[in-house]
Short mmCIF file of N, CA and C in Angstrom, two decimals:
data_model
loop_
_atom_site.label_atom_id
_atom_site.label_comp_id
_atom_site.label_asym_id
_atom_site.label_seq_id
_atom_site.Cartn_x
_atom_site.Cartn_y
_atom_site.Cartn_z
N VAL A 1 14.25 -56.98 90.46
CA VAL A 1 14.32 -56.10 90.12
C VAL A 1 12.10 -55.91 89.54
N LYS A 2 11.91 -55.53 90.34
CA LYS A 2 10.46 -55.21 89.02
C LYS A 2 9.66 -54.14 89.97
N GLY A 3 8.91 -53.01 88.84
CA GLY A 3 7.85 -51.63 89.68
C GLY A 3 7.25 -51.76 88.45
N ALA A 4 5.96 -51.09 88.85
CA ALA A 4 4.88 -50.54 88.09
C ALA A 4 4.97 -49.54 86.93
N ILE A 5 5.46 -48.39 87.79
CA ILE A 5 6.33 -47.35 86.79
C ILE A 5 7.54 -46.35 87.07
N THR A 6 8.02 -46.28 85.80
CA THR A 6 9.47 -45.43 85.66
C THR A 6 9.52 -45.00 86.46
N GLY A 7 11.11 -44.91 87.65
CA GLY A 7 12.17 -44.01 88.39
C GLY A 7 12.56 -45.00 88.54
N SER A 8 13.32 -43.99 89.24
CA SER A 8 14.41 -45.08 90.27
C SER A 8 14.29 -45.31 92.30
N VAL A 9 14.53 -46.36 92.35
CA VAL A 9 14.39 -47.27 93.11
C VAL A 9 15.61 -47.44 94.23
N THR A 10 15.90 -47.11 95.38
CA THR A 10 17.09 -48.50 95.95
C THR A 10 17.22 -49.15 96.80
N VAL A 11 17.34 -50.54 96.26
CA VAL A 11 17.58 -51.50 97.26
C VAL A 11 19.78 -51.33 97.64
N SER A 12 19.00 -52.39 98.83
CA SER A 12 20.28 -51.71 100.17
C SER A 12 20.49 -53.51 100.84
N THR A 13 21.36 -54.21 100.83
CA THR A 13 20.91 -55.61 101.71
C THR A 13 21.77 -55.63 102.41
N VAL A 14 22.15 -56.46 103.52
CA VAL A 14 22.79 -56.94 103.98
C VAL A 14 23.87 -58.05 103.63
N THR A 15 25.47 -57.74 103.44
CA THR A 15 25.72 -59.04 103.17
C THR A 15 25.94 -60.18 103.86
N SER A 16 26.83 -61.20 103.52
CA SER A 16 27.38 -62.42 104.36
C SER A 16 28.26 -61.77 105.66
N ALA A 17 28.93 -60.17 105.26
CA ALA A 17 29.36 -59.80 106.38
C ALA A 17 29.18 -59.26 107.62
N GLY A 18 27.68 -58.86 107.46
CA GLY A 18 27.19 -58.42 108.15
C GLY A 18 27.43 -56.50 107.52
N GLY A 19 27.65 -56.54 106.23
CA GLY A 19 27.96 -55.23 106.22
C GLY A 19 26.53 -55.22 104.62
N MET A 20 26.59 -53.76 104.88
CA MET A 20 25.32 -52.69 103.28
C MET A 20 26.12 -52.89 102.76
N GLN A 21 24.92 -53.62 101.82
CA GLN A 21 25.37 -53.16 100.45
C GLN A 21 24.92 -52.71 99.16
N THR A 22 24.79 -51.43 98.37
CA THR A 22 23.62 -50.05 98.20
C THR A 22 23.61 -50.13 96.67
N VAL A 23 22.23 -50.20 96.50
CA VAL A 23 22.82 -49.76 95.04
C VAL A 23 21.65 -49.13 94.26
N ASP A 24 21.78 -47.95 93.39
CA ASP A 24 20.43 -47.67 93.16
C ASP A 24 20.48 -48.20 91.54
N ILE A 25 18.87 -48.17 90.97
CA ILE A 25 18.21 -49.01 89.66
C ILE A 25 17.31 -47.79 89.13
N SER A 26 17.13 -47.45 87.87
CA SER A 26 16.54 -46.93 87.52
C SER A 26 14.99 -48.27 86.66
N LEU A 27 14.66 -48.14 86.73
CA LEU A 27 13.20 -49.32 86.12
C LEU A 27 12.34 -48.60 85.21
N VAL A 28 12.12 -48.32 84.04
CA VAL A 28 12.17 -47.78 82.83
C VAL A 28 10.87 -49.26 82.80
N ALA A 29 10.08 -48.13 81.44
CA ALA A 29 9.08 -48.61 80.69
C ALA A 29 9.35 -49.59 79.83
N VAL A 30 8.72 -51.62 79.20
CA VAL A 30 9.07 -52.05 78.30
C VAL A 30 8.23 -51.70 77.78
N PRO A 31 9.52 -52.15 76.32
CA PRO A 31 7.98 -51.20 74.92
C PRO A 31 6.91 -51.34 75.17
N ALA A 32 6.49 -50.43 74.31
CA ALA A 32 5.40 -50.55 73.90
C ALA A 32 4.56 -51.71 72.51
N ASP A 33 3.37 -52.08 73.22
CA ASP A 33 3.01 -53.99 72.02
C ASP A 33 2.23 -52.94 71.17
N ALA A 34 2.22 -52.86 69.99
CA ALA A 34 1.34 -52.52 68.66
C ALA A 34 0.01 -52.95 68.72
N SER A 35 -0.11 -54.44 69.00
CA SER A 35 -2.08 -55.05 69.24
C SER A 35 -2.29 -54.32 70.43
N GLN A 36 -1.64 -54.27 70.86
CA GLN A 36 -2.03 -53.64 72.53
C GLN A 36 -2.89 -52.01 73.33
N SER A 37 -1.88 -51.42 71.42
CA SER A 37 -2.09 -49.56 71.78
C SER A 37 -2.26 -49.15 71.34
N ILE A 38 -2.68 -47.54 71.68
CA ILE A 38 -3.99 -47.63 70.55
C ILE A 38 -4.53 -45.89 70.46
N LEU A 39 -3.02 -44.75 69.35
CA LEU A 39 -2.65 -44.02 69.01
C LEU A 39 -3.87 -43.05 68.22
N LYS A 40 -5.31 -42.51 68.77
CA LYS A 40 -6.31 -41.61 67.96
C LYS A 40 -7.04 -40.75 68.16
N ASN A 41 -7.41 -40.11 67.24
CA ASN A 41 -7.30 -38.63 67.62
C ASN A 41 -9.31 -37.97 67.09
N ASN A 42 -9.47 -37.13 67.67
CA ASN A 42 -11.02 -37.71 67.46
C ASN A 42 -11.04 -36.15 66.29
N GLN A 43 -10.46 -35.28 65.06
CA GLN A 43 -10.71 -34.58 64.15
C GLN A 43 -10.30 -35.42 63.41
N SER A 44 -10.18 -36.21 61.37
CA SER A 44 -9.99 -35.79 61.09
C SER A 44 -9.26 -35.10 60.21
N SER A 45 -10.11 -33.38 60.15
CA SER A 45 -9.06 -32.31 59.73
C SER A 45 -8.96 -30.80 60.80
N LEU A 46 -9.29 -29.72 60.72
CA LEU A 46 -8.96 -28.60 60.88
C LEU A 46 -8.73 -28.30 60.36
N LYS A 47 -9.44 -27.10 60.49
CA LYS A 47 -9.00 -25.87 60.06
C LYS A 47 -7.99 -24.45 60.69
N GLY A 48 -7.00 -24.69 59.34
CA GLY A 48 -5.52 -24.26 60.42
C GLY A 48 -5.46 -22.37 60.01
N ASP A 49 -6.89 -21.54 61.82
CA ASP A 49 -6.81 -21.25 61.95
C ASP A 49 -6.13 -20.93 63.23
N PHE A 50 -6.29 -22.26 64.26
CA PHE A 50 -6.31 -22.05 65.44
C PHE A 50 -7.31 -22.29 65.75
N THR A 51 -8.90 -21.52 65.59
CA THR A 51 -10.04 -21.75 65.70
C THR A 51 -10.37 -23.14 66.38
N ASP A 52 -9.93 -24.34 65.64
CA ASP A 52 -10.62 -25.92 64.99
C ASP A 52 -9.25 -26.29 66.18
N SER A 53 -9.44 -27.51 67.40
CA SER A 53 -8.57 -28.33 67.92
C SER A 53 -9.72 -29.93 67.51
N ALA A 54 -7.98 -30.88 68.18
CA ALA A 54 -8.22 -32.02 68.12
C ALA A 54 -7.46 -32.54 69.59
N GLU A 55 -8.32 -33.96 69.89
CA GLU A 55 -7.68 -34.45 70.99
C GLU A 55 -7.35 -35.63 70.37
N LEU A 56 -5.69 -35.86 71.43
CA LEU A 56 -5.09 -37.18 70.88
C LEU A 56 -5.07 -38.12 71.75
N HIS A 57 -5.86 -39.05 71.93
CA HIS A 57 -5.77 -39.95 72.82
C HIS A 57 -5.11 -41.13 72.63
N LEU A 58 -3.59 -41.34 72.89
CA LEU A 58 -2.34 -42.92 73.05
C LEU A 58 -3.72 -43.48 74.81
N VAL A 59 -3.25 -44.34 74.72
CA VAL A 59 -2.97 -45.88 75.57
C VAL A 59 -1.60 -47.16 74.87
N LEU A 60 -1.23 -45.90 75.50
CA LEU A 60 0.41 -48.21 76.19
C LEU A 60 0.03 -49.50 76.70
N HIS A 61 0.07 -50.00 75.78
CA HIS A 61 -0.09 -51.67 76.98
C HIS A 61 1.34 -52.29 76.22
N ASP A 62 1.63 -53.13 77.76
CA ASP A 62 3.12 -53.97 76.61
C ASP A 62 2.39 -55.30 75.70
N ILE A 63 3.20 -56.00 75.96
CA ILE A 63 2.98 -57.30 75.48
C ILE A 63 1.64 -57.96 75.82
N SER A 64 1.92 -58.03 76.95
CA SER A 64 1.48 -58.89 78.20
C SER A 64 -0.07 -58.27 78.45
N GLY A 65 -0.37 -57.13 77.68
CA GLY A 65 -1.52 -56.29 78.52
C GLY A 65 -1.64 -55.63 79.94
N ASN A 66 -0.42 -54.81 79.49
CA ASN A 66 -0.05 -54.06 81.31
C ASN A 66 -0.01 -52.71 80.78
N PRO A 67 -0.44 -51.78 81.05
CA PRO A 67 -0.48 -50.00 80.70
C PRO A 67 1.38 -49.87 81.10
N ILE A 68 1.57 -48.67 80.31
CA ILE A 68 2.87 -48.39 80.10
C ILE A 68 2.74 -47.08 81.28
N LYS A 69 2.74 -46.86 82.07
CA LYS A 69 3.05 -45.97 83.16
C LYS A 69 3.89 -44.97 83.44
N VAL A 70 4.02 -43.51 82.77
CA VAL A 70 5.09 -42.87 83.35
C VAL A 70 3.78 -41.02 83.84
N SER A 71 5.24 -40.83 83.99
CA SER A 71 5.05 -39.64 83.89
C SER A 71 5.68 -38.16 83.78
N GLU A 72 6.13 -38.69 82.88
CA GLU A 72 7.22 -37.66 81.91
C GLU A 72 8.25 -38.61 80.30
N GLY A 73 8.51 -37.76 80.38
CA GLY A 73 9.19 -38.05 78.50
C GLY A 73 8.24 -38.08 77.67
N MET A 74 7.34 -38.61 77.41
CA MET A 74 5.92 -38.84 77.03
C MET A 74 6.60 -37.78 75.69
N GLU A 75 6.19 -37.49 74.39
CA GLU A 75 5.86 -36.36 74.40
C GLU A 75 5.03 -36.74 72.33
N PHE A 76 4.41 -35.86 71.70
CA PHE A 76 3.97 -36.04 70.21
C PHE A 76 4.65 -34.94 69.45
N VAL A 77 5.42 -35.42 68.35
CA VAL A 77 6.01 -35.33 67.04
C VAL A 77 5.49 -35.72 66.15
N GLN A 78 5.94 -33.94 64.46
CA GLN A 78 5.51 -34.27 63.34
C GLN A 78 6.65 -35.26 62.92
N SER A 79 5.81 -36.53 62.03
CA SER A 79 6.75 -37.60 60.97
C SER A 79 6.47 -36.87 59.90
N GLY A 80 7.79 -36.16 58.92
CA GLY A 80 8.09 -36.31 57.46
C GLY A 80 7.38 -34.40 57.33
N THR A 81 6.84 -34.60 57.19
CA THR A 81 6.66 -33.22 56.36
C THR A 81 5.55 -32.35 56.97
N ASN A 82 6.74 -31.63 58.27
CA ASN A 82 5.99 -30.74 58.86
C ASN A 82 5.15 -29.76 57.75
N VAL A 83 3.74 -29.44 59.42
CA VAL A 83 3.26 -28.65 58.77
C VAL A 83 2.72 -27.99 59.78
N PRO A 84 3.54 -25.88 58.81
CA PRO A 84 3.82 -24.86 59.86
C PRO A 84 2.52 -24.33 61.10
N TYR A 85 3.57 -24.27 62.20
CA TYR A 85 2.33 -23.80 62.69
C TYR A 85 1.39 -24.29 63.66
N MET A 86 1.91 -25.51 63.85
CA MET A 86 1.35 -26.47 64.51
C MET A 86 1.53 -26.13 65.69
N LYS A 87 0.20 -26.58 66.34
CA LYS A 87 0.87 -26.65 68.87
C LYS A 87 0.44 -28.24 69.26
N ILE A 88 0.77 -28.01 69.18
CA ILE A 88 1.00 -29.19 70.56
C ILE A 88 1.12 -29.39 72.47
N SER A 89 -0.16 -29.49 72.97
CA SER A 89 -0.30 -29.02 73.93
C SER A 89 0.58 -30.09 75.13
N ALA A 90 0.69 -28.88 75.66
CA ALA A 90 1.17 -30.51 77.04
C ALA A 90 0.82 -32.09 77.48
N ILE A 91 1.82 -33.09 77.73
CA ILE A 91 0.66 -34.35 77.63
C ILE A 91 0.21 -33.82 79.54
N ASP A 92 -1.23 -34.61 78.33
CA ASP A 92 -2.62 -35.20 80.56
C ASP A 92 -1.88 -36.40 80.20
N TYR A 93 -1.10 -36.70 81.71
CA TYR A 93 -1.12 -37.43 82.46
C TYR A 93 -1.80 -38.22 83.53
N SER A 94 -2.63 -37.23 83.68
CA SER A 94 -4.02 -37.78 84.94
C SER A 94 -4.28 -39.32 84.32
N GLN A 95 -4.44 -39.72 83.69
CA GLN A 95 -4.99 -41.15 84.00
C GLN A 95 -3.56 -42.44 83.17
N ASN A 96 -2.19 -41.73 83.37
CA ASN A 96 -2.04 -43.42 83.80
C ASN A 96 -1.22 -44.22 83.97
N ILE A 97 -2.34 -43.58 85.27
CA ILE A 97 -2.49 -45.46 86.55
C ILE A 97 -2.77 -46.42 85.06
N ASN A 98 -2.93 -46.10 84.10
CA ASN A 98 -4.53 -46.83 82.79
C ASN A 98 -3.56 -46.73 81.42
N GLY A 99 -2.05 -46.26 81.35
CA GLY A 99 -1.69 -46.24 80.38
C GLY A 99 -2.49 -44.73 79.51
N ASP A 100 -2.93 -44.48 79.42
CA ASP A 100 -3.62 -43.19 78.90
C ASP A 100 -3.04 -41.85 78.81
N TYR A 101 -3.41 -41.65 77.80
CA TYR A 101 -2.81 -40.26 77.55
C TYR A 101 -2.80 -38.81 76.51
N LYS A 102 -3.30 -37.60 77.29
CA LYS A 102 -3.87 -36.94 76.06
C LYS A 102 -3.06 -35.81 75.43
N ALA A 103 -3.05 -34.98 74.98
CA ALA A 103 -2.96 -33.05 74.37
C ALA A 103 -4.09 -33.04 73.13
N THR A 104 -3.53 -32.05 73.30
CA THR A 104 -4.66 -31.24 72.24
C THR A 104 -3.85 -30.45 70.74
N VAL A 105 -4.72 -30.12 69.75
CA VAL A 105 -3.41 -30.64 68.82
C VAL A 105 -4.12 -29.12 68.08
N THR A 106 -4.19 -27.31 67.97
CA THR A 106 -4.43 -27.39 67.07
C THR A 106 -3.00 -26.36 65.98
N GLY A 107 -3.71 -25.59 65.05
CA GLY A 107 -2.93 -25.10 63.79
C GLY A 107 -2.89 -24.06 62.93
N ASP A 108 -1.60 -23.39 62.16
CA ASP A 108 -2.07 -22.36 61.40
C ASP A 108 -1.85 -21.92 60.63
N GLY A 109 -0.94 -23.09 59.71
CA GLY A 109 -1.13 -23.52 59.06
C GLY A 109 -2.10 -24.99 57.77
N GLU A 110 -1.24 -24.93 56.83
CA GLU A 110 -2.01 -25.95 55.77
C GLU A 110 -1.22 -27.22 55.58
N GLY A 111 -1.53 -27.91 55.96
CA GLY A 111 -0.84 -29.40 55.21
C GLY A 111 -0.85 -30.80 56.23
N ILE A 112 -1.05 -31.55 54.71
CA ILE A 112 -0.61 -33.12 56.82
C ILE A 112 -0.34 -33.25 57.57
N ALA A 113 -0.65 -33.37 59.21
CA ALA A 113 0.59 -33.39 59.96
C ALA A 113 0.00 -34.83 59.94
N THR A 114 1.34 -36.05 59.57
CA THR A 114 1.21 -37.05 60.35
C THR A 114 2.12 -37.52 62.44
N LEU A 115 1.25 -38.31 63.71
CA LEU A 115 1.58 -37.37 64.60
C LEU A 115 2.04 -39.00 65.10
N ILE A 116 3.24 -38.89 65.59
CA ILE A 116 4.25 -40.66 67.22
C ILE A 116 3.93 -40.38 67.64
N PRO A 117 3.35 -40.74 68.71
CA PRO A 117 3.59 -40.96 70.37
C PRO A 117 5.09 -41.02 71.28
N VAL A 118 6.15 -40.47 71.26
CA VAL A 118 7.39 -40.35 71.53
C VAL A 118 7.88 -41.01 73.29
N LEU A 119 8.48 -41.03 73.99
CA LEU A 119 8.49 -41.62 75.21
C LEU A 119 10.44 -42.00 75.27
N ASN A 120 10.63 -40.55 75.64
CA ASN A 120 11.91 -40.87 76.03
C ASN A 120 12.95 -40.97 74.73
N GLY A 121 12.58 -40.59 73.72
CA GLY A 121 12.89 -40.55 71.96
C GLY A 121 12.86 -42.03 71.57
N VAL A 122 12.00 -42.66 71.75
CA VAL A 122 11.83 -43.91 71.56
C VAL A 122 9.76 -43.80 70.50
N HIS A 123 10.45 -44.33 69.68
CA HIS A 123 8.20 -44.24 68.23
C HIS A 123 7.75 -44.89 69.30
N GLN A 124 6.67 -45.01 70.05
CA GLN A 124 6.01 -45.98 70.73
C GLN A 124 4.75 -46.71 69.58
N ALA A 125 5.51 -47.95 69.36
CA ALA A 125 4.94 -49.15 68.45
C ALA A 125 4.79 -49.20 67.48
N GLY A 126 4.87 -47.86 66.86
CA GLY A 126 4.92 -47.76 64.54
C GLY A 126 3.81 -47.60 65.08
N LEU A 127 2.62 -47.15 66.39
CA LEU A 127 1.88 -46.00 65.64
C LEU A 127 1.88 -44.61 65.07
N SER A 128 0.98 -44.38 64.68
CA SER A 128 1.17 -42.85 64.23
C SER A 128 -0.53 -42.63 63.71
N THR A 129 -0.60 -41.23 63.84
CA THR A 129 -2.26 -40.67 63.53
C THR A 129 -2.55 -39.49 62.08
N THR A 130 -2.87 -39.41 61.47
CA THR A 130 -2.77 -38.66 60.24
C THR A 130 -3.53 -36.77 61.22
N ILE A 131 -4.21 -36.21 60.86
CA ILE A 131 -4.56 -35.09 61.31
C ILE A 131 -4.35 -33.53 59.91
N GLU A 132 -5.55 -33.48 58.74
CA GLU A 132 -5.44 -32.66 57.87
C GLU A 132 -5.65 -31.30 58.47
N PHE A 133 -4.47 -29.60 57.58
CA PHE A 133 -4.99 -29.37 57.92
C PHE A 133 -5.43 -28.24 57.20
N ILE A 134 -6.74 -27.79 56.77
CA ILE A 134 -7.49 -27.36 55.72
C ILE A 134 -7.55 -25.89 55.27
N SER A 135 -6.97 -24.86 54.84
CA SER A 135 -6.79 -23.81 55.04
C SER A 135 -8.65 -22.89 55.05
N ALA A 136 -7.70 -21.83 56.39
CA ALA A 136 -9.27 -21.64 56.60
C ALA A 136 -10.27 -20.46 55.68
N GLU A 137 -11.21 -20.41 56.24
CA GLU A 137 -12.51 -19.57 55.16
C GLU A 137 -12.01 -18.22 55.69
N THR A 138 -11.91 -17.24 53.75
CA THR A 138 -12.08 -15.36 54.88
C THR A 138 -12.51 -14.72 54.51
N ARG A 139 -12.23 -14.79 56.40
CA ARG A 139 -12.82 -13.45 56.87
C ARG A 139 -13.12 -12.32 56.14
N PRO A 140 -15.25 -12.07 56.05
CA PRO A 140 -15.33 -11.27 55.66
C PRO A 140 -15.57 -9.50 56.19
N MET A 141 -14.41 -8.61 55.89
CA MET A 141 -13.86 -7.48 56.99
C MET A 141 -15.56 -6.97 57.41
N THR A 142 -15.24 -6.48 57.85
CA THR A 142 -16.42 -5.37 58.85
C THR A 142 -15.69 -4.67 59.58
N GLY A 143 -16.71 -3.24 59.80
CA GLY A 143 -15.86 -1.94 59.63
C GLY A 143 -16.32 -0.50 59.36
N THR A 144 -15.04 0.06 58.92
CA THR A 144 -15.52 1.93 57.16
C THR A 144 -13.84 1.61 57.65
N VAL A 145 -13.95 1.94 56.57
CA VAL A 145 -13.13 2.42 55.52
C VAL A 145 -12.89 4.25 54.73
N SER A 146 -12.63 4.96 55.74
CA SER A 146 -12.58 7.00 55.97
C SER A 146 -11.56 6.59 54.79
N VAL A 147 -12.47 7.71 53.79
CA VAL A 147 -11.37 8.17 51.62
C VAL A 147 -11.43 9.38 52.10
N ASN A 148 -11.16 10.02 52.30
CA ASN A 148 -10.99 11.60 52.01
C ASN A 148 -11.98 12.43 52.39
N GLY A 149 -12.31 11.65 54.48
CA GLY A 149 -13.63 11.71 55.29
C GLY A 149 -14.03 11.80 55.43
N ALA A 150 -14.11 10.77 54.00
CA ALA A 150 -16.41 10.01 54.24
C ALA A 150 -15.52 9.46 54.38
N ASN A 151 -16.60 8.18 55.73
CA ASN A 151 -16.84 7.14 55.81
C ASN A 151 -17.45 5.78 54.79
N LEU A 152 -17.28 4.72 55.22
CA LEU A 152 -17.86 3.57 53.57
C LEU A 152 -17.36 2.32 54.62
N PRO A 153 -18.96 1.28 53.96
CA PRO A 153 -18.39 0.11 54.77
C PRO A 153 -17.15 -0.33 54.12
N THR A 154 -17.05 -1.11 54.44
CA THR A 154 -15.63 -1.98 53.62
C THR A 154 -16.06 -3.25 53.09
N ALA A 155 -17.68 -3.65 53.60
CA ALA A 155 -17.57 -4.74 52.37
C ALA A 155 -17.68 -4.29 51.55
N SER A 156 -19.09 -2.46 50.93
CA SER A 156 -19.01 -2.69 49.48
C SER A 156 -18.39 -1.97 49.47
N PHE A 157 -16.60 -1.07 49.95
CA PHE A 157 -16.10 -0.58 49.14
C PHE A 157 -15.57 -1.02 48.17
N PRO A 158 -15.20 0.35 46.80
CA PRO A 158 -14.08 -1.10 46.23
C PRO A 158 -13.26 -0.99 45.64
N SER A 159 -12.24 -1.61 45.40
CA SER A 159 -10.86 -1.56 45.01
C SER A 159 -10.85 -1.68 43.79
N GLN A 160 -10.79 -0.13 43.31
CA GLN A 160 -10.15 0.30 42.62
C GLN A 160 -10.81 1.95 41.90
N GLY A 161 -10.18 2.67 41.76
CA GLY A 161 -10.96 3.58 40.89
C GLY A 161 -10.40 5.12 42.24
N PHE A 162 -9.49 5.25 43.11
CA PHE A 162 -9.19 6.59 44.33
C PHE A 162 -8.56 6.29 43.80
N THR A 163 -7.49 6.80 42.42
CA THR A 163 -5.90 6.72 42.71
C THR A 163 -6.21 8.17 42.98
N GLY A 164 -4.85 8.40 44.51
CA GLY A 164 -4.30 9.58 44.93
C GLY A 164 -5.06 9.81 46.17
N ALA A 165 -6.10 7.95 46.61
CA ALA A 165 -6.88 9.38 47.82
C ALA A 165 -6.11 8.70 49.23
N TYR A 166 -6.50 9.03 49.88
CA TYR A 166 -6.12 9.22 51.57
C TYR A 166 -7.59 8.36 51.81
N TYR A 167 -6.92 7.13 52.90
CA TYR A 167 -7.09 5.15 52.67
C TYR A 167 -7.23 5.10 54.87
N GLN A 168 -8.34 5.36 54.84
CA GLN A 168 -8.02 5.12 56.87
C GLN A 168 -8.88 3.45 57.25
N LEU A 169 -8.27 2.52 56.97
CA LEU A 169 -9.39 1.40 58.19
C LEU A 169 -9.98 2.02 59.47
N ASN A 170 -11.31 1.62 59.53
CA ASN A 170 -11.70 2.32 61.11
C ASN A 170 -13.19 1.08 61.53
N ASN A 171 -12.35 0.66 63.27
CA ASN A 171 -12.66 -1.32 63.31
C ASN A 171 -12.69 -2.62 62.88
N ASP A 172 -11.98 -2.19 62.14
CA ASP A 172 -11.99 -3.63 61.31
C ASP A 172 -10.91 -4.90 62.12
N ASN A 173 -11.31 -5.87 61.52
CA ASN A 173 -11.49 -7.19 62.12
C ASN A 173 -9.53 -7.83 61.50
N PHE A 174 -9.10 -7.15 61.35
CA PHE A 174 -7.61 -7.98 60.85
C PHE A 174 -6.77 -7.22 62.25
#
């Protein structure tokens, strides 16, 4: 029994004695082939502040070039040292008929993330891709600071020399 997609199928046959024999069969994806499959991303580096994102694009084919079609069980995971606060969206299965799967990556940490495709717990075709999360630029403060009742702009507010003063941030962007 072969199938074009994964899942379960029930096969029933009539026996020589005229009875019915039924069996449930689980169809599983064949292994992805490294020479027929690809994993890529559209950004090699992202700001680590959740403002940038990268798209992961995975194409899985078997050794004969046939697409591996699944509708669940696929995930992208970090391999090796984890980059903290990295988020990977749910998998987009809309093009699974072609063996194509997509997800979006964002993050709020720093470091190099190595991402691998995993199907039902199995790393697929030894594929991996890396994304470097870099430190986000320091944002300038906006708004005002009230010091003993006087409002001063945060951009030019001195950081020293006000011992014992009462400070209050107003309309800041933090």
